[in-house]
Every structure is written in C-alpha cells, then in structure tokens.
C-alpha cells in the first residue's frame, strides 16, 4: 500500500500535468478539425467543381500521408531557412513559419483531424435522402436555408457516432507530439521523462496506457449519451429504409 | 377571356438522349382539378417538377398566377412558395415534429412570426385531421398520416396551385382512402390541383379534366366521362382498360 502511494506521489504531479496538456491538445485539435472539416464536407457535397476538387485534394493528401510525416513537415520543413528567405523577400517576417512545438503540434493534429472529420460529415450528409432537399426547395427555401434547417440537423445527429471515434483516436494520436519535445510535455511525453530517469517502463507503460483508456471510455460514454439524447423518434428507421 | 391560374406553353425537357417532354401545353383555370395519367416514364412527374422549377425546362414557358416563372430573372424561391408539391414518398423532415414540419415553410420562407405560424399550422393540421399528431415525429406516423401531414405542410404556404406526384402510390391499400378523402375535400374547396395518379375512382369523382400522357406528349384530354366512356384514341382506350383492370372500377 505504501509502495503504491509512493509511486503515485512520484509520478502524479508530472503525469497529471501531462494529462492536462493531452486533453487541451485533443480538444483544440478536434475544434480546429471541426472548423475545417464541416465546411470541407459541405464543399465536397454542394460545392462548385473547383471547390469540390480542392476539398477532395485536401482530404486525400491529409488522409493519405502519415501523421508523423505531416508533423515533421510542419515543424521542421516549414522552418527551412530558404522559406524564411522567400518571406523576407516579399517583406514578411522571416520566421513567420518557424513554429513553436505546441503550435506545430496543434496545426498538424488539427489539419489531419479536419480531413477525417470532413469524411465523417460527408458520409452523414449523403446519408440524408435527396427527397429532403427536394421538399425543402419545393417549399421555397433557398439552398442554404435547406442545408441549415433541414439537412444539417439530421446529418449532424448521424455524425455523432463516427465523430466520437475521431475524438477517441485524437486523444491517443496526440501522443506522437512527444517527438517535438514540448516544454510542457503531454501525457506520454511526461511518462517518457519519468521512465528515462527511473527505468520503470514495465509499470509506467501499463499505467499511462490505462489513463488513456479511461479518458477514451469517458469520451465514448459521453458521446453515446449525447446520441441517445438527440435521437429523433423514428429517424434511424427512416435512414435504414433509404 | 377565362382566368388561367396556370399556363404551360410548348414545354420541352431532354435528359441526355431522352426527350421526356416534347412540347407540352396546358391551360388550367382557377379551381380546376386535373388528373394526369399515362404509362411510367412518359414525363408526368417531369411536367409537375417543371411547374415549380425543381426541374428546369429546356424550352417553353410557364405562367403561374399571371407571372412568367420561366423568365430569366424570375424569383424562383418566391414562385415555389406559390406552388405546393406533394411527393410520392412524403419527404417529411424527419427531425421535426409534424407541427414544425408545417410551420417551417411559413417561418423560414415567408418570415411569418412563430406564434402566427403555430396557429396556421394547427389550422392546416385540422384540415387534414391530424391535430392530435402535431407533436409526433414523422417516424411515428403511418404512411397515410405522413402524406396528410405533407399535404398540410404544402397548404401552409397558401399555394395557388397544388401538385400531387403519385401521392398514394407508396401507401398500403387500406391507407389510400384517408389521403384521397383529404384531396377530395381540397377539390371541393376549389383548390387548383394537378394530380398524377392511377386512382381512377378519384379521377372520375372529382377531376374536371383527365390528361392522358404518353412519350412526352398529351395524347388526349377531356372530362372524365368522355375519356372513360368515349375515348377518341385507341391508345387511351387500351391504357384505361389496363388500369381499370389493375385498380378496379371507380367505387361509387
């Protein structure tokens, strides 16, 4: 018992802070992803040809390349002095794209998540029968009105389940940012620091793993509550029929 | 000159190689009930969809209530608000209660205040005998109730013309009657209606004119008595014969 308390006292201050960073990173990256993903999905479904192509290219690029490559590109690649020189030539600050590890991490995770979220939202929008849009337009609604009042309220409900996957993935994906060596490390970064001084990976790895597990289970639980709460009587049936 | 609430002149529509409408013309007076019959794929639905511009005709003109809706800068959404449409598969908004389904048009399109729209919606639901289902969701209704709710939703926009695109084709036989009853009531209240249907009983009882369409043309048109008992064209006779066999005589 005493050993357990000692272990706790040894790891918790650092892991607790790490957990805070991980949660903040996840929430911010998911928010960035949402802000990018939703319009991207709308562009892919309703956009002009060029807009659709642009959105598709973004989604394919970000989903088709490893997150770690994206992270390194944004952190190390964009800091290339040649790029800085280019900026200087047009009168912009030379270090405009020399990002802090935290900014780079947020940008990479957010851009990556945006691509995945766009696909989830697109799937949900396309699952709504075309008759819904037709009926809305027949009433005299503009396309935008139809999207806002008829399509999105239904699509967003359908998107909750895949979105909660994305949230769960994100919490775990944030662990890759330890490679950038944040000043305030994330949960895994903090665990790594502890392991490098105490060589106790057989204890630390399961312990830190179960912290991720608890967080993910909490997210899954909250999202399924949300889904139940927003469920429309009969909607699932309608969608299955289509 | 008779007052035409709807005029269609020389309407053409082509999808790829398929010419769906080959110069359809039509005059409809205020309060007339037109039933459009014909084999599937002859452009009946396309004709209805052109009349509220859900489909853009390639050629030809349409006037609704004296306004040319096919004019280049016509206010499309304004026109659609004047033409009610009822679909075969209802297309009620699944995430809204029946009441909200009926309210949403007046509120979003006509910018009617909530309270007024609420009252109007209850009134329209009364017309289709569905007030007790006002707070239900479409998923909780029977097919007949869904279609009646859809009719109320269209009526709430106070349309000049109502278009019905096979309104009973997706319904179980025992639910067809309640929808037809509502439509008959509307006809008696002098709503101008264009109805694509195979319900010959309805056609005989309430329509002023029946149009027989085939291959993108109106083959024959006339009052029901004429079309049913003295069709001029062989094709009309054949088609009516077949459809009566399938759907039975008009119940009296």
Coordinates of C-alpha atoms in Angstrom, one line a residue:
Chain A
X1 CA 0.0 0.0 0.0
X2 CA 2.8 2.3 1.0
X3 CA 4.6 1.5 -2.2
X4 CA 1.5 2.4 -4.2
X5 CA 1.3 5.8 -2.5
X6 CA 5.0 6.4 -3.1
X7 CA 4.6 5.5 -6.8
X8 CA 1.6 7.8 -7.1
X9 CA 3.4 10.7 -5.4
X10 CA 6.4 10.1 -7.7
X11 CA 4.5 10.1 -11.0
X12 CA 1.3 12.0 -10.5
X13 CA 2.4 15.7 -10.5
X14 CA 4.1 15.2 -13.8
X15 CA 1.5 12.8 -15.4
X16 CA -1.3 15.0 -14.1
X17 CA 0.1 18.0 -15.9
X18 CA 0.8 15.8 -19.0
X19 CA -2.8 14.6 -18.9
X20 CA -3.9 18.3 -18.9
X21 CA -1.8 19.0 -21.9
X22 CA -3.1 16.0 -23.7
X23 CA -6.7 16.9 -23.1
X24 CA -6.1 20.5 -24.2
X25 CA -4.3 19.4 -27.3
X26 CA -7.1 16.9 -28.1
X27 CA -9.8 19.4 -27.6
X28 CA -8.1 22.1 -29.6
X29 CA -7.2 19.8 -32.4
X30 CA -10.7 18.5 -32.6
X31 CA -12.1 22.0 -32.6
X32 CA -9.7 23.0 -35.4
X33 CA -10.7 19.8 -37.2
X34 CA -14.4 20.6 -36.8
X35 CA -14.0 24.2 -38.1
X36 CA -12.1 22.8 -41.1
X37 CA -14.0 19.6 -41.6
X38 CA -17.6 20.8 -41.7
X39 CA -17.1 23.3 -44.5
X40 CA -14.9 20.9 -46.3
X41 CA -17.6 18.3 -46.2
X42 CA -20.2 20.9 -47.4
X43 CA -17.8 21.9 -50.2
X44 CA -17.4 18.3 -51.3
X45 CA -21.1 17.7 -51.5
X46 CA -22.6 21.0 -52.6
X47 CA -19.6 23.0 -53.9
X48 CA -18.8 24.1 -57.4
X49 CA -16.5 21.8 -59.3
X50 CA -13.2 23.6 -58.4
X51 CA -14.2 23.8 -54.8
X52 CA -15.0 20.1 -54.7
X53 CA -11.7 19.3 -56.3
X54 CA -9.8 21.5 -53.8
X55 CA -11.6 19.9 -50.8
X56 CA -11.0 16.4 -52.2
X57 CA -7.3 17.1 -52.7
X58 CA -7.0 18.3 -49.1
X59 CA -8.8 15.2 -47.7
X60 CA -6.8 12.8 -49.9
X61 CA -3.5 14.4 -49.0
X62 CA -4.0 14.5 -45.3
X63 CA -5.6 11.1 -45.1
X64 CA -3.1 9.5 -47.4
X65 CA 0.1 10.5 -45.6
X66 CA 1.4 9.6 -42.2
X67 CA 0.6 11.9 -39.3
X68 CA 4.2 11.8 -38.2
X69 CA 5.4 13.0 -41.7
X70 CA 2.8 15.8 -41.5
X71 CA 4.0 16.8 -38.1
X72 CA 7.7 16.9 -39.1
X73 CA 6.9 18.8 -42.3
X74 CA 5.1 21.5 -40.4
X75 CA 7.6 21.7 -37.6
X76 CA 11.0 21.1 -39.4
X77 CA 10.0 21.5 -43.0
X78 CA 8.4 24.9 -42.8
X79 CA 11.2 26.2 -40.7
X80 CA 13.6 25.8 -43.6
X81 CA 15.7 29.0 -44.0
X82 CA 15.0 29.1 -47.7
X83 CA 11.3 29.6 -46.9
X84 CA 12.2 32.3 -44.4
X85 CA 14.3 34.0 -47.1
X86 CA 11.3 33.8 -49.5
X87 CA 9.2 35.5 -46.9
X88 CA 11.8 38.2 -46.3
X89 CA 11.9 38.9 -50.0
X90 CA 8.3 39.9 -50.0
X91 CA 8.5 41.9 -46.8
X92 CA 7.1 39.3 -44.4
X93 CA 8.7 38.3 -41.1
X94 CA 11.4 35.8 -41.8
X95 CA 10.4 33.5 -39.0
X96 CA 6.7 33.5 -39.9
X97 CA 6.6 29.7 -40.3
X98 CA 9.1 28.9 -37.7
X99 CA 6.6 27.4 -35.3
X100 CA 6.8 26.5 -31.6
X101 CA 6.4 22.8 -31.0
X102 CA 3.0 23.4 -29.5
X103 CA 1.7 25.4 -32.5
X104 CA 3.2 22.9 -34.9
X105 CA 1.5 20.0 -33.0
X106 CA -1.8 21.7 -32.9
X107 CA -1.6 22.6 -36.6
X108 CA -0.7 19.1 -37.7
X109 CA -3.3 17.4 -35.5
X110 CA -6.0 19.9 -36.4
X111 CA -5.3 19.7 -40.2
X112 CA -5.2 15.9 -40.0
X113 CA -8.4 15.6 -38.0
X114 CA -10.1 18.1 -40.3
X115 CA -9.6 15.7 -43.2
X116 CA -11.1 12.8 -41.3
X117 CA -13.9 14.8 -39.9
X118 CA -14.8 16.0 -43.4
X119 CA -15.2 12.4 -44.5
X120 CA -17.5 11.6 -41.5
X121 CA -19.6 14.7 -42.1
X122 CA -19.8 14.0 -45.9
X123 CA -21.0 10.5 -45.2
X124 CA -23.6 11.8 -42.9
X125 CA -24.8 14.5 -45.3
X126 CA -25.0 11.9 -48.1
X127 CA -27.0 9.5 -45.9
X128 CA -29.8 12.0 -45.8
X129 CA -32.2 11.2 -48.7
X130 CA -32.3 13.6 -51.6
X131 CA -36.1 13.9 -51.1
X132 CA -35.4 16.1 -48.0
X133 CA -33.6 18.7 -50.1
X134 CA -36.3 18.4 -52.8
X135 CA -39.1 19.0 -50.3
X136 CA -37.3 22.0 -48.7
X137 CA -36.7 23.6 -52.1
X138 CA -40.3 22.9 -53.1
X139 CA -41.4 25.0 -50.1
X140 CA -39.4 27.9 -51.5
X141 CA -36.3 27.6 -49.2
X142 CA -33.0 28.6 -50.7
X143 CA -30.3 26.0 -50.9
X144 CA -28.5 27.5 -47.9
X145 CA -31.7 27.6 -45.9
X146 CA -32.4 24.0 -46.8
X147 CA -28.9 22.9 -45.8
X148 CA -29.1 24.8 -42.5
X149 CA -32.7 23.9 -41.4
X150 CA -33.2 20.5 -43.0
X151 CA -30.0 18.7 -44.0
X152 CA -27.5 19.7 -41.2
X153 CA -29.7 19.0 -38.2
X154 CA -30.2 15.4 -39.5
X155 CA -26.6 14.9 -40.7
X156 CA -25.0 16.2 -37.5
X157 CA -27.0 13.6 -35.5
X158 CA -25.8 10.9 -37.8
X159 CA -22.3 12.1 -37.5
X160 CA -22.1 11.8 -33.7
X161 CA -21.1 8.1 -33.7
X162 CA -18.2 8.4 -36.2
X163 CA -17.2 11.7 -34.6
X164 CA -16.9 10.1 -31.2
X165 CA -14.4 7.6 -32.9
X166 CA -12.4 10.6 -34.1
X167 CA -12.4 12.1 -30.6
X168 CA -11.1 8.8 -29.2
X169 CA -8.4 8.5 -31.8
X170 CA -7.4 12.0 -31.3
X171 CA -6.7 11.5 -27.6
X172 CA -4.3 8.7 -28.5
X173 CA -2.8 10.3 -31.6
X174 CA -1.7 13.3 -29.5
X175 CA 1.0 11.0 -28.0
X176 CA 3.1 11.4 -31.2
X177 CA 3.8 15.0 -30.3
X178 CA 6.3 13.8 -27.6
X179 CA 8.8 13.7 -30.6
X180 CA 8.8 17.5 -30.7
X181 CA 9.8 17.8 -27.0
X182 CA 7.2 20.2 -25.8
X183 CA 8.3 22.4 -22.9
X184 CA 5.2 21.2 -21.0
X185 CA 5.0 17.6 -22.2
X186 CA 1.9 15.7 -23.0
X187 CA 0.9 12.6 -21.0
X188 CA 3.1 10.3 -22.9
X189 CA 5.9 12.8 -23.0
X190 CA 5.7 13.1 -19.3
X191 CA 5.7 9.3 -18.9
X192 CA 8.8 9.1 -21.1
X193 CA 10.7 11.6 -18.9
X194 CA 9.9 9.6 -15.8
X195 CA 10.9 6.3 -17.5
X196 CA 14.2 7.8 -18.6
X197 CA 15.2 8.5 -15.0
X198 CA 13.6 5.6 -13.2
X199 CA 13.8 2.8 -15.9
X200 CA 10.3 1.6 -14.7
X201 CA 8.7 1.1 -18.1
X202 CA 7.0 -2.2 -17.1
X203 CA 5.0 -0.3 -14.6
X204 CA 4.8 3.1 -16.4
X205 CA 3.6 1.9 -19.8
X206 CA 0.5 -0.1 -18.5
X207 CA -0.2 2.8 -16.1
X208 CA -0.1 5.5 -18.7
X209 CA -1.9 3.3 -21.1
X210 CA -4.8 2.8 -18.7
X211 CA -5.0 6.6 -18.2
X212 CA -5.6 6.9 -22.0
X213 CA -8.1 4.1 -21.7
X214 CA -10.1 5.8 -19.0
X215 CA -10.2 9.0 -21.0
X216 CA -11.3 7.3 -24.1
X217 CA -14.0 5.3 -22.3
X218 CA -15.3 8.6 -20.8
X219 CA -15.5 10.2 -24.2
X220 CA -17.3 7.2 -25.6
X221 CA -19.8 7.3 -22.8
X222 CA -20.5 11.0 -23.0
X223 CA -20.9 10.8 -26.8
X224 CA -23.3 7.8 -26.6
X225 CA -25.3 9.8 -24.0
X226 CA -25.4 12.7 -26.4
X227 CA -26.5 10.5 -29.2
X228 CA -29.4 9.0 -27.2
X229 CA -30.4 12.4 -26.0
X230 CA -30.6 13.9 -29.5
X231 CA -32.2 10.8 -31.0
X232 CA -35.3 11.6 -33.0
X233 CA -38.1 9.0 -32.7
X234 CA -38.2 7.1 -35.9
X235 CA -35.2 8.7 -37.6
X236 CA -33.0 5.6 -37.5
X237 CA -35.8 3.7 -39.2
X238 CA -36.1 6.3 -41.9
X239 CA -32.4 6.2 -42.6
X240 CA -32.3 2.5 -42.7
X241 CA -35.0 2.4 -45.3
X242 CA -33.2 4.7 -47.7
Chain B
X1 CA -61.1 35.5 -71.5
X2 CA -61.0 32.8 -68.9
X3 CA -58.7 33.4 -65.9
X4 CA -55.9 30.9 -66.2
X5 CA -54.0 30.3 -62.9
X6 CA -51.5 28.2 -64.7
X7 CA -50.4 28.2 -68.3
X8 CA -47.8 25.9 -69.8
X9 CA -46.7 26.5 -73.3
X10 CA -44.6 24.3 -75.5
X11 CA -42.6 22.7 -72.8
X12 CA -39.5 20.7 -73.7
X13 CA -37.2 18.7 -71.5
X14 CA -34.4 16.4 -72.5
X15 CA -32.3 14.2 -70.3
X16 CA -29.2 13.1 -72.2
X17 CA -30.6 11.4 -75.3
X18 CA -34.1 11.0 -73.8
X19 CA -36.7 13.6 -74.7
X20 CA -39.0 13.5 -71.7
X21 CA -41.3 16.3 -72.7
X22 CA -41.9 17.1 -76.3
X23 CA -43.8 20.3 -76.4
X24 CA -46.5 20.1 -73.7
X25 CA -49.0 22.9 -73.5
X26 CA -51.6 23.3 -70.8
X27 CA -54.1 25.8 -69.5
X28 CA -55.6 25.4 -66.1
X29 CA -58.3 27.6 -64.6
X30 CA -58.6 28.6 -61.0
X31 CA -60.2 25.8 -59.1
X32 CA -59.8 23.1 -61.7
X33 CA -58.7 19.6 -60.8
X34 CA -56.6 17.9 -63.4
X35 CA -55.7 14.3 -63.3
X36 CA -52.7 13.2 -65.3
X37 CA -52.5 9.6 -66.3
X38 CA -50.2 7.6 -68.5
X39 CA -47.6 4.9 -68.5
X40 CA -44.5 5.3 -66.4
X41 CA -41.6 7.3 -67.9
X42 CA -43.9 9.5 -70.1
X43 CA -42.9 12.7 -68.4
X44 CA -45.8 13.2 -65.9
X45 CA -43.6 13.8 -62.9
X46 CA -41.2 15.8 -65.0
X47 CA -44.1 18.1 -66.0
X48 CA -45.0 18.6 -62.4
X49 CA -41.4 19.3 -61.4
X50 CA -41.1 21.9 -64.2
X51 CA -44.1 23.7 -62.9
X52 CA -42.3 24.6 -59.6
X53 CA -38.9 24.6 -61.3
X54 CA -37.5 21.7 -59.4
X55 CA -36.6 20.8 -62.9
X56 CA -35.6 23.4 -65.4
X57 CA -37.4 23.0 -68.8
X58 CA -35.1 23.3 -71.8
X59 CA -37.7 25.2 -73.8
X60 CA -41.1 26.7 -73.4
X61 CA -42.8 29.0 -70.9
X62 CA -44.8 28.6 -67.7
X63 CA -47.0 31.2 -66.1
X64 CA -48.3 30.9 -62.6
X65 CA -50.9 33.4 -61.4
X66 CA -50.0 35.7 -64.3
X67 CA -46.3 35.6 -63.6
X68 CA -43.9 34.0 -66.1
X69 CA -41.8 31.7 -63.9
X70 CA -39.6 30.7 -66.8
X71 CA -38.4 34.3 -67.3
X72 CA -34.6 34.6 -66.9
X73 CA -34.7 36.6 -63.6
X74 CA -37.8 35.2 -62.0
X75 CA -37.7 34.8 -58.3
X76 CA -37.6 31.0 -58.2
X77 CA -38.0 30.6 -54.4
X78 CA -40.9 33.0 -54.4
X79 CA -42.6 31.0 -57.2
X80 CA -42.0 27.7 -55.4
X81 CA -43.8 29.1 -52.4
X82 CA -46.8 29.7 -54.5
X83 CA -46.9 26.1 -55.9
X84 CA -47.4 23.4 -53.3
X85 CA -45.9 20.0 -54.0
X86 CA -46.8 16.6 -52.5
X87 CA -44.4 13.8 -53.2
X88 CA -44.9 10.1 -53.6
X89 CA -42.6 9.3 -50.7
X90 CA -43.8 12.2 -48.5
X91 CA -40.4 13.6 -47.8
X92 CA -41.4 15.0 -44.4
X93 CA -38.5 16.5 -42.5
X94 CA -37.7 13.6 -40.2
X95 CA -36.1 15.6 -37.4
X96 CA -39.0 17.9 -36.9
X97 CA -42.4 17.2 -35.3
X98 CA -45.4 17.3 -37.5
X99 CA -46.2 20.7 -36.3
X100 CA -42.7 22.0 -37.1
X101 CA -42.9 20.4 -40.5
X102 CA -45.9 22.5 -41.2
X103 CA -44.6 25.7 -39.6
X104 CA -41.1 25.7 -41.1
X105 CA -42.2 26.9 -44.6
X106 CA -44.1 30.0 -43.4
X107 CA -41.4 30.8 -40.8
X108 CA -38.3 30.3 -43.0
X109 CA -39.7 31.4 -46.4
X110 CA -42.4 33.8 -45.6
X111 CA -40.8 35.1 -42.4
X112 CA -44.1 34.7 -40.5
X113 CA -43.9 35.2 -36.7
X114 CA -43.7 32.0 -34.7
X115 CA -47.0 32.5 -33.0
X116 CA -48.9 33.2 -36.1
X117 CA -47.2 30.2 -37.9
X118 CA -48.1 28.0 -35.0
X119 CA -51.8 28.9 -35.3
X120 CA -51.7 28.5 -39.0
X121 CA -50.1 25.1 -38.7
X122 CA -52.7 23.9 -36.3
X123 CA -55.4 25.1 -38.7
X124 CA -53.8 23.3 -41.6
X125 CA -53.4 20.1 -39.5
X126 CA -57.1 20.4 -38.7
X127 CA -57.9 20.4 -42.4
X128 CA -56.1 17.1 -42.8
X129 CA -57.5 15.8 -39.5
X130 CA -54.1 15.4 -37.8
X131 CA -54.1 17.8 -34.9
X132 CA -53.7 15.0 -32.4
X133 CA -50.4 14.1 -34.1
X134 CA -49.0 17.6 -34.0
X135 CA -46.2 16.7 -31.6
X136 CA -45.3 13.4 -33.1
X137 CA -42.3 12.8 -35.4
X138 CA -42.8 11.5 -38.9
X139 CA -41.2 8.2 -37.9
X140 CA -44.1 7.6 -35.6
X141 CA -46.8 8.1 -38.2
X142 CA -48.4 5.7 -40.6
X143 CA -48.0 6.2 -44.3
X144 CA -51.4 7.8 -44.7
X145 CA -50.7 10.1 -41.8
X146 CA -47.4 11.1 -43.2
X147 CA -48.9 12.0 -46.5
X148 CA -51.7 14.0 -44.9
X149 CA -49.0 15.9 -42.9
X150 CA -47.1 16.5 -46.1
X151 CA -50.3 18.0 -47.6
X152 CA -50.7 20.2 -44.6
X153 CA -47.1 21.4 -45.0
X154 CA -47.8 22.4 -48.6
X155 CA -51.1 24.0 -47.8
X156 CA -49.5 26.2 -45.1
X157 CA -47.7 28.2 -47.8
X158 CA -51.2 29.1 -49.1
X159 CA -50.3 27.9 -52.6
X160 CA -52.2 29.0 -55.8
X161 CA -51.7 25.5 -57.3
X162 CA -51.1 22.1 -55.6
X163 CA -49.1 19.5 -57.4
X164 CA -49.5 15.8 -56.4
X165 CA -47.0 13.4 -57.7
X166 CA -48.5 9.9 -57.2
X167 CA -49.5 10.8 -53.7
X168 CA -50.9 7.4 -52.9
X169 CA -48.5 5.1 -54.8
X170 CA -46.3 4.4 -51.8
X171 CA -49.2 3.6 -49.4
X172 CA -50.7 0.4 -48.2
X173 CA -54.1 -0.1 -49.8
X174 CA -56.0 0.5 -46.6
X175 CA -54.4 3.8 -46.1
X176 CA -55.1 5.3 -49.5
X177 CA -58.7 6.2 -48.7
X178 CA -57.8 8.7 -46.0
X179 CA -55.4 10.6 -48.3
X180 CA -57.9 10.7 -51.2
X181 CA -60.5 12.0 -48.8
X182 CA -58.3 14.9 -47.9
X183 CA -57.7 15.6 -51.6
X184 CA -61.4 15.4 -52.4
X185 CA -62.1 18.0 -49.7
X186 CA -59.5 20.3 -51.2
X187 CA -61.0 19.9 -54.6
X188 CA -64.4 20.8 -53.2
X189 CA -62.9 23.9 -51.7
X190 CA -61.8 24.9 -55.2
X191 CA -58.1 24.4 -54.8
X192 CA -56.4 24.2 -58.2
X193 CA -54.8 20.8 -58.4
X194 CA -52.7 18.8 -60.8
X195 CA -52.7 15.1 -59.7
X196 CA -50.5 12.4 -61.2
X197 CA -52.3 9.2 -60.1
X198 CA -53.6 5.8 -61.1
X199 CA -56.6 6.2 -58.7
X200 CA -59.4 6.2 -61.3
X201 CA -62.1 6.5 -58.7
X202 CA -60.6 9.8 -57.6
X203 CA -60.3 10.9 -61.2
X204 CA -63.9 10.1 -62.0
X205 CA -65.3 11.6 -58.9
X206 CA -63.5 14.9 -58.5
X207 CA -61.5 15.8 -61.6
X208 CA -62.7 18.3 -64.2
X209 CA -60.3 17.0 -66.8
X210 CA -58.1 14.0 -67.4
X211 CA -54.9 14.2 -69.4
X212 CA -53.5 11.1 -70.9
X213 CA -49.8 11.5 -71.5
X214 CA -47.6 9.2 -73.4
X215 CA -44.0 9.5 -74.6
X216 CA -43.7 13.2 -73.7
X217 CA -46.9 14.3 -75.3
X218 CA -50.5 14.9 -74.2
X219 CA -52.3 12.2 -76.3
X220 CA -55.8 13.0 -75.3
X221 CA -57.6 15.2 -72.7
X222 CA -61.2 15.7 -71.7
X223 CA -63.7 15.5 -68.9
X224 CA -63.7 12.1 -67.2
X225 CA -66.9 10.9 -68.7
X226 CA -65.6 11.4 -72.1
X227 CA -62.2 9.8 -71.5
X228 CA -63.7 6.8 -69.7
X229 CA -66.6 6.1 -71.9
X230 CA -65.8 7.7 -75.3
X231 CA -62.1 7.9 -75.7
X232 CA -61.1 9.2 -79.1
X233 CA -57.8 7.4 -79.3
X234 CA -57.1 3.7 -79.4
X235 CA -54.1 4.2 -77.1
X236 CA -56.2 5.9 -74.4
X237 CA -58.8 3.1 -74.5
X238 CA -56.1 0.4 -74.1
X239 CA -54.4 2.2 -71.2
X240 CA -57.6 2.9 -69.4
X241 CA -58.7 -0.7 -69.9
X242 CA -55.5 -1.9 -68.4
X243 CA -55.5 0.5 -65.5
X244 CA -59.2 -0.3 -64.6
X245 CA -58.3 -4.0 -64.6
X246 CA -55.4 -3.3 -62.2
X247 CA -57.0 -0.8 -59.9
X248 CA -60.7 -1.7 -60.3
X249 CA -63.6 0.5 -61.3
X250 CA -64.4 3.7 -59.6
X251 CA -66.1 2.9 -56.3
X252 CA -69.4 4.7 -56.0

